[in-house]
CSV table of C-alpha atoms and ligand atoms in Angstrom, one decimal:
chain,number,residue,atom,x,y,z
A,1,MET,CA,129.1,112.2,137.0
A,2,LEU,CA,127.7,110.2,139.9
A,3,MET,CA,124.2,108.6,139.9
A,4,THR,CA,124.1,109.3,143.7
A,5,ASP,CA,124.3,113.1,142.9
A,6,LEU,CA,121.6,112.9,140.3
A,7,ILE,CA,119.3,111.0,142.7
A,8,ALA,CA,119.9,113.7,145.4
A,9,LYS,CA,119.3,116.5,142.9
A,10,LYS,CA,115.9,115.1,141.8
A,11,ARG,CA,115.0,114.3,145.4
A,12,ASP,CA,115.5,118.0,146.3
A,13,GLY,CA,113.4,119.2,143.4
A,14,GLY,CA,116.2,120.1,141.0
A,15,GLU,CA,116.0,119.9,137.2
A,16,LEU,CA,118.2,117.2,135.5
A,17,SER,CA,120.1,118.3,132.4
A,18,GLY,CA,120.0,116.4,129.1
A,19,ASP,CA,123.5,115.1,129.7
A,20,GLU,CA,122.6,113.8,133.1
A,21,ILE,CA,119.5,112.0,131.8
A,22,ARG,CA,121.5,110.5,128.9
A,23,PHE,CA,124.2,109.3,131.4
A,24,MET,CA,121.5,107.8,133.6
A,25,ILE,CA,119.7,105.9,130.8
A,26,ASP,CA,122.8,104.8,129.1
A,27,GLY,CA,124.4,103.6,132.4
A,28,TYR,CA,121.2,101.7,133.3
A,29,VAL,CA,120.8,99.9,130.0
A,30,ARG,CA,124.6,98.9,130.1
A,31,GLY,CA,124.2,97.6,133.7
A,32,LYS,CA,126.5,100.2,135.1
A,33,ILE,CA,123.7,101.7,137.2
A,34,SER,CA,122.0,99.3,139.6
A,35,ASP,CA,118.3,98.6,140.0
A,36,TYR,CA,118.4,100.0,143.5
A,37,GLN,CA,119.7,103.4,142.4
A,38,MET,CA,117.3,103.5,139.5
A,39,SER,CA,114.4,102.6,141.8
A,40,ALA,CA,115.4,105.6,144.0
A,41,MET,CA,115.5,107.8,141.0
A,42,CYS,CA,112.0,106.6,139.8
A,43,MET,CA,110.6,107.3,143.3
A,44,ALA,CA,112.2,110.8,143.3
A,45,ILE,CA,110.6,111.5,139.8
A,46,TYR,CA,107.3,110.1,141.1
A,47,PHE,CA,107.3,112.7,143.9
A,48,ARG,CA,109.0,115.7,142.2
A,49,GLY,CA,107.8,115.3,138.7
A,50,MET,CA,109.7,116.5,135.6
A,51,THR,CA,109.7,119.6,133.5
A,52,ASP,CA,108.7,119.3,129.8
A,53,GLN,CA,112.4,119.5,128.8
A,54,GLU,CA,113.4,116.8,131.2
A,55,THR,CA,110.5,114.5,130.0
A,56,LEU,CA,111.6,115.2,126.4
A,57,ASP,CA,115.2,114.4,127.2
A,58,LEU,CA,114.2,111.2,129.0
A,59,THR,CA,112.0,110.2,126.1
A,60,LEU,CA,114.7,110.7,123.5
A,61,ALA,CA,117.4,109.0,125.6
A,62,MET,CA,115.1,106.0,126.0
A,63,MET,CA,114.2,106.1,122.3
A,64,HIS,CA,117.9,105.9,121.3
A,65,SER,CA,118.7,103.1,123.8
A,66,GLY,CA,118.1,100.6,121.0
A,67,ASP,CA,117.0,100.4,117.3
A,68,VAL,CA,115.1,103.2,115.7
A,69,VAL,CA,113.0,102.1,112.8
A,70,ASP,CA,113.8,103.9,109.5
A,71,LEU,CA,110.6,104.3,107.5
A,72,SER,CA,112.2,106.7,105.0
A,73,SER,CA,111.9,104.0,102.2
A,74,ILE,CA,108.1,104.1,102.6
A,75,LYS,CA,106.4,106.5,100.2
A,76,GLY,CA,103.5,108.6,101.6
A,77,ILE,CA,102.5,109.7,105.1
A,78,LYS,CA,103.1,107.0,107.8
A,79,ALA,CA,100.6,106.7,110.6
A,80,ASP,CA,100.5,104.9,113.9
A,81,LYS,CA,98.0,104.5,116.7
A,82,HIS,CA,98.4,103.7,120.4
A,83,SER,CA,95.9,102.8,123.1
A,84,THR,CA,96.6,103.0,126.8
A,85,GLY,CA,94.7,99.7,127.1
A,86,GLY,CA,91.2,98.7,127.8
A,87,VAL,CA,88.7,95.9,127.8
A,88,GLY,CA,87.2,94.9,124.4
A,89,ASP,CA,89.4,97.4,122.6
A,90,LYS,CA,89.7,96.1,119.1
A,91,THR,CA,89.9,99.5,117.4
A,92,SER,CA,93.3,98.8,115.7
A,93,LEU,CA,91.7,95.9,113.7
A,94,ILE,CA,89.2,98.4,112.2
A,95,LEU,CA,91.0,101.7,112.3
A,96,CYS,CA,94.2,100.5,110.6
A,97,PRO,CA,92.7,99.0,107.5
A,98,MET,CA,90.2,101.8,107.3
A,99,VAL,CA,92.8,104.6,107.2
A,100,ALA,CA,95.1,102.5,104.9
A,101,ALA,CA,92.1,102.2,102.6
A,102,CYS,CA,92.0,106.0,102.6
A,103,GLY,CA,95.7,106.2,101.5
A,104,LEU,CA,97.6,106.5,104.7
A,105,ARG,CA,100.5,104.1,105.3
A,106,VAL,CA,100.1,102.2,108.5
A,107,ALA,CA,103.3,100.9,110.0
A,108,LYS,CA,102.4,99.6,113.3
A,109,MET,CA,104.2,97.7,116.0
A,110,SER,CA,101.9,96.3,118.6
A,111,GLY,CA,102.0,94.5,121.9
A,112,ARG,CA,100.4,91.5,123.6
A,113,GLY,CA,97.7,91.6,126.2
A,114,LEU,CA,98.4,91.5,129.9
A,115,GLY,CA,96.0,91.2,132.9
A,116,HIS,CA,92.5,92.4,132.2
A,117,THR,CA,93.5,94.2,129.0
A,118,GLY,CA,93.8,92.6,125.5
A,119,GLY,CA,96.5,93.1,122.9
A,120,THR,CA,96.4,93.6,119.1
A,121,LEU,CA,98.9,90.8,118.4
A,122,ASP,CA,96.9,88.2,120.2
A,123,LYS,CA,93.8,89.2,118.3
A,124,LEU,CA,95.6,89.1,115.0
A,125,GLU,CA,96.9,85.6,115.8
A,126,SER,CA,93.2,84.5,115.8
A,127,PHE,CA,93.8,84.3,112.0
A,128,PRO,CA,95.5,80.9,111.7
A,129,GLY,CA,99.0,81.4,110.4
A,130,TYR,CA,99.2,85.2,111.0
A,131,ASN,CA,102.9,86.0,111.4
A,132,ILE,CA,103.8,88.7,113.9
A,133,SER,CA,107.5,88.3,113.4
A,134,ILE,CA,107.9,89.2,109.7
A,135,GLY,CA,111.2,91.1,110.2
A,136,GLU,CA,111.9,94.7,109.3
A,137,LYS,CA,112.4,94.1,105.6
A,138,ARG,CA,109.1,92.4,105.0
A,139,PHE,CA,107.4,95.0,107.3
A,140,LEU,CA,108.7,97.9,105.1
A,141,ASP,CA,107.9,96.0,101.8
A,142,ASN,CA,104.4,95.3,102.9
A,143,VAL,CA,103.7,98.9,103.9
A,144,ASN,CA,105.0,100.0,100.5
A,145,ARG,CA,103.0,97.4,98.6
A,146,ILE,CA,99.6,97.2,100.3
A,147,GLY,CA,99.8,100.2,102.7
A,148,ILE,CA,99.7,98.3,106.0
A,149,ALA,CA,101.7,96.0,108.2
A,150,ILE,CA,101.2,95.2,111.9
A,151,MET,CA,103.9,93.2,113.7
A,152,GLY,CA,105.4,92.7,117.2
A,153,GLN,CA,107.9,95.1,118.5
A,154,THR,CA,111.4,94.1,117.5
A,155,ALA,CA,113.5,92.8,120.4
A,156,ASP,CA,115.8,95.8,120.4
A,157,LEU,CA,113.2,98.5,120.2
A,158,VAL,CA,113.6,100.7,123.3
A,159,PRO,CA,115.4,98.3,125.6
A,160,ALA,CA,115.5,101.0,128.3
A,161,ASP,CA,111.7,100.8,128.6
A,162,LYS,CA,111.7,97.0,128.9
A,163,LYS,CA,114.1,97.3,131.9
A,164,LEU,CA,112.6,100.4,133.4
A,165,TYR,CA,109.0,99.3,133.1
A,166,ALA,CA,109.8,96.0,134.9
A,167,LEU,CA,111.5,98.0,137.7
A,168,ARG,CA,108.6,100.5,138.0
A,169,ASP,CA,106.1,97.6,138.2
A,170,VAL,CA,107.7,96.3,141.4
A,171,THR,CA,108.6,99.6,143.0
A,172,GLY,CA,105.2,101.4,143.0
A,173,THR,CA,106.4,104.0,140.4
A,174,VAL,CA,104.2,103.1,137.4
A,175,PRO,CA,101.7,105.9,138.0
A,176,SER,CA,104.0,108.8,137.3
A,177,ILE,CA,103.0,111.0,134.3
A,178,PRO,CA,106.6,111.8,133.1
A,179,LEU,CA,107.5,108.1,133.4
A,180,ILE,CA,104.4,107.0,131.5
A,181,VAL,CA,104.8,109.6,128.9
A,182,SER,CA,108.5,108.8,128.2
A,183,SER,CA,107.6,105.0,128.2
A,184,ILE,CA,104.9,105.4,125.6
A,185,MET,CA,106.4,108.1,123.5
A,186,SER,CA,109.9,106.6,123.3
A,187,LYS,CA,108.3,103.5,121.7
A,188,LYS,CA,106.1,105.6,119.4
A,189,LEU,CA,109.0,107.8,118.3
A,190,ALA,CA,111.3,104.8,117.7
A,191,SER,CA,108.7,103.3,115.4
A,192,GLY,CA,109.3,106.2,113.1
A,193,THR,CA,105.8,107.4,111.9
A,194,ASP,CA,104.9,110.9,110.9
A,195,VAL,CA,101.4,111.1,112.5
A,196,ILE,CA,100.3,109.4,115.7
A,197,VAL,CA,96.9,109.2,117.4
A,198,LEU,CA,96.7,108.2,121.0
A,199,ASP,CA,93.6,106.7,122.6
A,200,VAL,CA,93.8,107.7,126.3
A,201,LYS,CA,91.3,105.6,128.1
A,202,CYS,CA,89.8,106.6,131.4
A,203,GLY,CA,87.5,104.8,133.8
A,204,SER,CA,87.2,101.6,135.9
A,205,GLY,CA,88.7,99.4,133.1
A,206,ALA,CA,91.6,101.7,132.3
A,207,PHE,CA,95.0,102.6,133.7
A,208,MET,CA,93.8,106.2,134.3
A,209,LYS,CA,90.8,105.9,136.5
A,210,THR,CA,89.7,109.6,136.4
A,211,GLU,CA,89.1,112.1,133.6
A,212,ALA,CA,91.5,114.5,135.3
A,213,GLN,CA,94.4,111.9,135.3
A,214,ALA,CA,93.6,111.0,131.6
A,215,HIS,CA,93.7,114.7,130.7
A,216,GLU,CA,97.1,115.2,132.4
A,217,LEU,CA,98.5,112.1,130.6
A,218,ALA,CA,97.0,113.2,127.2
A,219,ARG,CA,98.5,116.7,127.6
A,220,GLY,CA,101.9,115.2,128.5
A,221,LEU,CA,101.8,112.8,125.5
A,222,THR,CA,100.9,115.5,122.9
A,223,ARG,CA,103.3,118.0,124.3
A,224,ILE,CA,106.2,115.6,124.0
A,225,GLY,CA,105.0,114.5,120.5
A,226,LYS,CA,105.1,118.1,119.4
A,227,LEU,CA,108.5,118.9,121.0
A,228,ALA,CA,109.8,115.8,119.2
A,229,GLY,CA,108.5,117.2,115.9
A,230,ARG,CA,105.7,114.7,115.3
A,231,LYS,CA,102.0,115.4,114.7
A,232,CYS,CA,100.3,113.8,117.6
A,233,ALA,CA,96.6,113.8,118.7
A,234,ALA,CA,95.2,112.3,121.9
A,235,VAL,CA,91.5,111.3,122.2
A,236,ILE,CA,90.3,110.8,125.8
A,237,THR,CA,87.7,108.0,125.8
A,238,ASP,CA,85.4,106.3,128.3
A,239,MET,CA,86.5,102.9,129.6
A,240,ASN,CA,83.8,102.4,132.3
A,241,GLN,CA,82.4,99.6,130.3
A,242,PRO,CA,83.9,97.3,127.6
A,243,LEU,CA,84.2,98.9,124.2
A,244,GLY,CA,81.7,97.3,121.8
A,245,CYS,CA,80.3,93.9,123.0
A,246,ALA,CA,82.9,91.2,122.5
A,247,VAL,CA,85.8,90.6,125.0
A,248,GLY,CA,88.2,87.8,124.0
A,249,ASN,CA,90.5,87.5,121.0
A,250,ALA,CA,88.7,85.7,118.2
A,251,LEU,CA,85.4,87.1,119.4
A,252,GLU,CA,86.8,90.6,119.1
A,253,VAL,CA,88.1,89.9,115.6
A,254,LYS,CA,84.6,88.7,114.6
A,255,GLU,CA,83.1,92.0,116.0
A,256,ALA,CA,85.7,94.1,114.2
A,257,ILE,CA,85.0,92.3,110.9
A,258,SER,CA,81.3,93.0,111.4
A,259,VAL,CA,82.1,96.7,111.8
A,260,LEU,CA,84.2,96.6,108.7
A,261,ARG,CA,81.3,94.9,106.8
A,262,GLY,CA,79.1,97.8,107.9
A,263,GLU,CA,76.8,95.5,109.9
A,264,THR,CA,77.7,96.8,113.4
A,265,LYS,CA,77.5,100.5,114.4
A,266,GLY,CA,77.6,102.0,118.0
A,267,ASP,CA,80.5,103.0,120.2
A,268,LEU,CA,83.1,101.0,118.5
A,269,LEU,CA,82.5,102.4,115.1
A,270,GLU,CA,82.2,105.9,116.6
A,271,LEU,CA,85.6,105.7,118.2
A,272,CYS,CA,87.2,104.4,115.0
A,273,LEU,CA,85.7,107.3,113.0
A,274,THR,CA,87.0,109.8,115.6
A,275,LEU,CA,90.5,108.3,115.8
A,276,GLY,CA,90.6,108.0,112.0
A,277,SER,CA,89.5,111.6,111.5
A,278,CYS,CA,92.4,112.7,113.7
A,279,LEU,CA,94.9,110.8,111.5
A,280,LEU,CA,93.4,112.1,108.2
A,281,ILE,CA,93.3,115.7,109.5
A,282,GLN,CA,96.9,115.5,110.8
A,283,ALA,CA,98.1,113.9,107.6
A,284,GLY,CA,96.6,116.9,105.7
A,285,TYR,CA,94.0,114.8,103.8
A,286,THR,CA,91.3,117.2,104.9
A,287,GLU,CA,90.8,120.1,107.3
A,288,ASP,CA,87.4,119.3,108.7
A,289,GLU,CA,86.1,116.3,110.7
A,290,ASP,CA,82.9,115.9,108.6
A,291,THR,CA,84.9,115.3,105.4
A,292,ALA,CA,87.3,112.9,107.2
A,293,ARG,CA,84.4,110.9,108.6
A,294,LYS,CA,82.8,110.7,105.2
A,295,LEU,CA,86.1,109.4,103.6
A,296,LEU,CA,86.3,106.8,106.4
A,297,GLN,CA,82.7,105.7,106.1
A,298,GLU,CA,83.1,105.4,102.4
A,299,ALA,CA,86.1,103.0,102.9
A,300,ILE,CA,83.7,100.8,104.9
A,301,ASP,CA,80.6,101.1,102.6
A,302,SER,CA,82.7,100.3,99.5
A,303,GLY,CA,84.2,97.2,101.1
A,304,ARG,CA,87.7,98.6,100.6
A,305,ALA,CA,88.5,98.6,104.4
A,306,LEU,CA,87.5,95.0,104.8
A,307,LYS,CA,89.6,94.1,101.7
A,308,LYS,CA,92.5,95.9,103.2
A,309,LEU,CA,92.2,93.7,106.3
A,310,ALA,CA,92.2,90.6,104.1
A,311,GLU,CA,95.3,91.9,102.3
A,312,LEU,CA,97.0,92.4,105.6
A,313,VAL,CA,96.2,88.9,106.8
A,314,GLU,CA,97.4,87.4,103.5
A,315,ALA,CA,100.6,89.4,103.4
A,316,GLN,CA,101.5,88.2,106.9
A,317,ASP,CA,101.0,84.4,106.1
A,318,GLY,CA,97.3,84.1,107.0
A,319,ASP,CA,94.4,83.2,104.7
A,320,ALA,CA,92.3,86.0,103.4
A,321,HIS,CA,89.3,83.7,103.3
A,322,ASP,CA,89.2,83.8,107.1
A,323,VAL,CA,88.3,87.5,106.9
A,324,TYR,CA,85.3,86.9,104.6
A,325,ASP,CA,84.1,83.7,106.4
A,326,THR,CA,84.5,84.2,110.2
A,327,ALA,CA,83.1,80.7,110.8
A,328,ARG,CA,86.7,79.6,110.0
A,329,LEU,CA,88.0,81.4,113.1
A,330,PRO,CA,88.5,79.7,116.5
A,331,LEU,CA,85.3,78.8,118.3
A,332,ALA,CA,85.0,77.7,121.9
A,333,PRO,CA,83.3,74.3,122.5
A,334,VAL,CA,80.8,75.7,125.0
A,335,GLN,CA,78.4,78.7,124.7
A,336,LEU,CA,76.3,79.6,127.7
A,337,GLU,CA,73.7,82.4,127.9
A,338,VAL,CA,73.6,84.5,131.2
A,339,PRO,CA,69.9,85.2,132.0
A,340,SER,CA,69.4,88.3,134.1
A,341,GLU,CA,68.1,87.8,137.6
A,342,SER,CA,66.9,91.5,137.7
A,343,ALA,CA,64.8,93.7,135.6
A,344,GLY,CA,65.4,97.4,134.9
A,345,TYR,CA,68.1,99.5,133.2
A,346,VAL,CA,71.8,98.6,133.3
A,347,SER,CA,73.4,101.4,135.4
A,348,HIS,CA,76.9,100.1,135.8
A,349,ILE,CA,79.2,97.3,134.5
A,350,GLU,CA,82.4,96.6,136.4
A,351,CYS,CA,84.7,96.9,133.4
A,352,GLU,CA,88.0,95.7,134.8
A,353,LYS,CA,86.2,92.6,136.3
A,354,VAL,CA,84.7,91.8,132.9
A,355,GLY,CA,88.3,91.8,131.5
A,356,LEU,CA,89.3,89.5,134.3
A,357,ILE,CA,86.5,87.1,133.5
A,358,SER,CA,87.8,86.7,130.0
A,359,MET,CA,91.3,86.3,131.4
A,360,HIS,CA,90.2,83.5,133.8
A,361,LEU,CA,88.4,81.7,131.0
A,362,GLY,CA,91.9,81.5,129.4
A,363,GLY,CA,91.6,84.5,127.0
A,364,GLY,CA,94.3,86.6,128.8
A,365,ARG,CA,97.5,86.4,130.7
A,366,ALA,CA,98.3,86.8,134.4
A,367,ALA,CA,102.0,86.6,133.5
A,368,LYS,CA,103.8,87.5,130.3
A,369,GLU,CA,104.8,84.0,129.4
A,370,ASP,CA,101.3,82.4,129.9
A,371,ALA,CA,99.7,80.7,126.9
A,372,ILE,CA,96.2,81.8,125.9
A,373,ASP,CA,93.1,80.3,124.4
A,374,LEU,CA,92.1,82.5,121.4
A,375,SER,CA,88.5,81.1,121.2
A,376,VAL,CA,87.2,82.0,124.7
A,377,GLY,CA,85.6,85.2,126.2
A,378,LEU,CA,82.2,86.7,126.2
A,379,VAL,CA,79.8,88.8,124.2
A,380,LEU,CA,77.7,91.3,126.0
A,381,HIS,CA,74.1,91.7,124.9
A,382,LYS,CA,73.4,94.6,127.3
A,383,LYS,CA,75.4,97.8,128.0
A,384,VAL,CA,74.9,100.7,130.3
A,385,GLY,CA,71.6,102.4,129.6
A,386,ASP,CA,69.9,99.3,128.0
A,387,LYS,CA,66.6,98.0,129.3
A,388,VAL,CA,66.6,94.4,130.6
A,389,GLU,CA,63.7,92.1,131.3
A,390,MET,CA,63.9,89.4,133.9
A,391,GLY,CA,65.5,86.3,132.3
A,392,GLU,CA,66.7,88.1,129.3
A,393,SER,CA,70.3,87.2,128.3
A,394,LEU,CA,73.0,89.7,129.6
A,395,ALA,CA,75.7,88.0,127.6
A,396,THR,CA,77.0,84.8,126.0
A,397,ILE,CA,80.0,83.1,127.6
A,398,HIS,CA,82.4,81.2,125.3
A,399,ALA,CA,84.4,78.7,127.3
A,400,SER,CA,86.4,75.5,127.1
A,401,THR,CA,84.2,73.7,129.6
A,402,MET,CA,80.7,74.0,131.1
A,403,GLU,CA,82.2,74.4,134.6
A,404,LYS,CA,84.3,77.4,133.5
A,405,ALA,CA,81.3,78.9,131.6
A,406,GLN,CA,79.1,78.6,134.7
A,407,ALA,CA,81.7,80.3,137.0
A,408,ALA,CA,82.1,83.1,134.4
A,409,ALA,CA,78.3,83.5,134.1
A,410,ASN,CA,78.0,84.0,137.9
A,411,SER,CA,80.9,86.5,137.9
A,412,LEU,CA,79.3,88.4,135.1
A,413,ARG,CA,76.0,88.7,136.8
A,414,ALA,CA,77.8,90.2,139.8
A,415,CYS,CA,79.5,92.8,137.5
A,416,CYS,CA,76.1,94.3,136.5
A,417,THR,CA,74.1,96.8,138.5
A,418,PHE,CA,70.5,97.8,137.6
A,419,SER,CA,68.3,100.8,138.2
A,420,ASP,CA,64.5,101.0,138.1
A,421,THR,CA,64.6,104.3,136.2
A,422,PRO,CA,66.2,105.1,132.8
A,423,VAL,CA,69.9,105.5,132.8
A,424,GLN,CA,71.8,107.9,130.5
A,425,ARG,CA,74.4,106.2,128.2
A,426,PRO,CA,77.9,107.3,129.0
A,427,GLN,CA,79.6,109.8,126.7
A,428,LEU,CA,82.3,107.9,124.8
A,429,ILE,CA,84.5,110.7,123.6
A,430,LYS,CA,85.5,113.0,126.4
A,431,ASP,CA,88.0,115.3,124.6
A,432,ILE,CA,90.4,115.6,121.7
A,433,LEU,CA,93.8,117.3,122.0
A,434,PHE,CA,96.0,118.1,119.1
A,435,SER,CA,99.7,118.8,119.5
B,501,LIG,N1,101.9,101.8,128.9
B,501,LIG,C1,103.3,101.9,128.6
B,501,LIG,O1,103.7,101.6,127.5
B,501,LIG,N2,104.1,102.5,129.6
B,501,LIG,C2,103.6,102.9,130.8
B,501,LIG,O2,104.4,103.4,131.6
B,501,LIG,C3,102.3,102.8,131.1
B,501,LIG,C4,101.4,102.2,130.1
């Protein structure tokens, strides 16, 4: 088989066979197929697309390019969640303990943040001592013992994706639905869980800017989940403004804890109840959403979900006291309010730019190897639809110096648009698709 022939076949709109796709992925991971040939193939896929069968074959070939986690020693139904990435998205910190408190087994491998989006691992590291590299044995033991473990992806999980994603990033071929679907689903399938819920974000702060694109991706993800024999749901959610109020690692942890304490409601809780219901329904705990939501709310009201987070932190070398006393978490030396220079109703918040403000304060990474400051970021006091008086605070900036805080405050003001007339709050949940 020759890679040149496969490139030409896809370029001319042909369908690649399973053998051809396996040859291509295997050859690429072993260094027998060059980056320039793989770039040409990615571009051909970008323009010609792939059938469901090709996307499934690509996903499975990528999944088997490295280690596949064996969760068979874990008793019970194993659950996982994935978000396509957003600003202020701390749902995993709430959802995972909440569903674990309801009896599901959460075995989750997470990633770090990059650019304007955050990552669960960085947030968890706001708990001093939290160990994201506990190894597979402790990971499995912890899920069996306390029902939850969240760690970093092992080095050899889907090596094909690591190579391919880096190549797509520099060849203009990231926004191809079959390439995104195979990238996400190969990692989810290799992680070995029975039920998966995918939070597909759409809007200015998301990877998918329009609802139509998000739908197409959600359909692709759930179709491949089903063809691969997993129960998989996708929830399409709004990312035209940050989720919740906090943006920045330790600040987001504090907000998540406040939701688990039952003190904070709103969009963040709503999303966690929706995603959690999908998992409980797919796991067969209940057939209807109302019952699922009651079970999840009960896990919060009883304190069991918060206790589960404390158990997770303790089991991964942190201190459970930090969950109950958030004053022990990282705190930036400077806090600065951002008084509004307009009055009216917030009509728009430039979501991606808010994520970038947190990044420039030191809370995120421009490049993978950058160090981050867990304490910095911002807390919004106003969101789309809220009424604002002149001089009222739009947000609190948490920064390492006053100079950085002031620059962030000016940028934040520029992110907000106001209307003289009332503005409708955006609909958070756009659609739910089950496989
Ligand atoms: N997230 C992934 O993991 N892969 C993609 O291709 C895009 C987003």
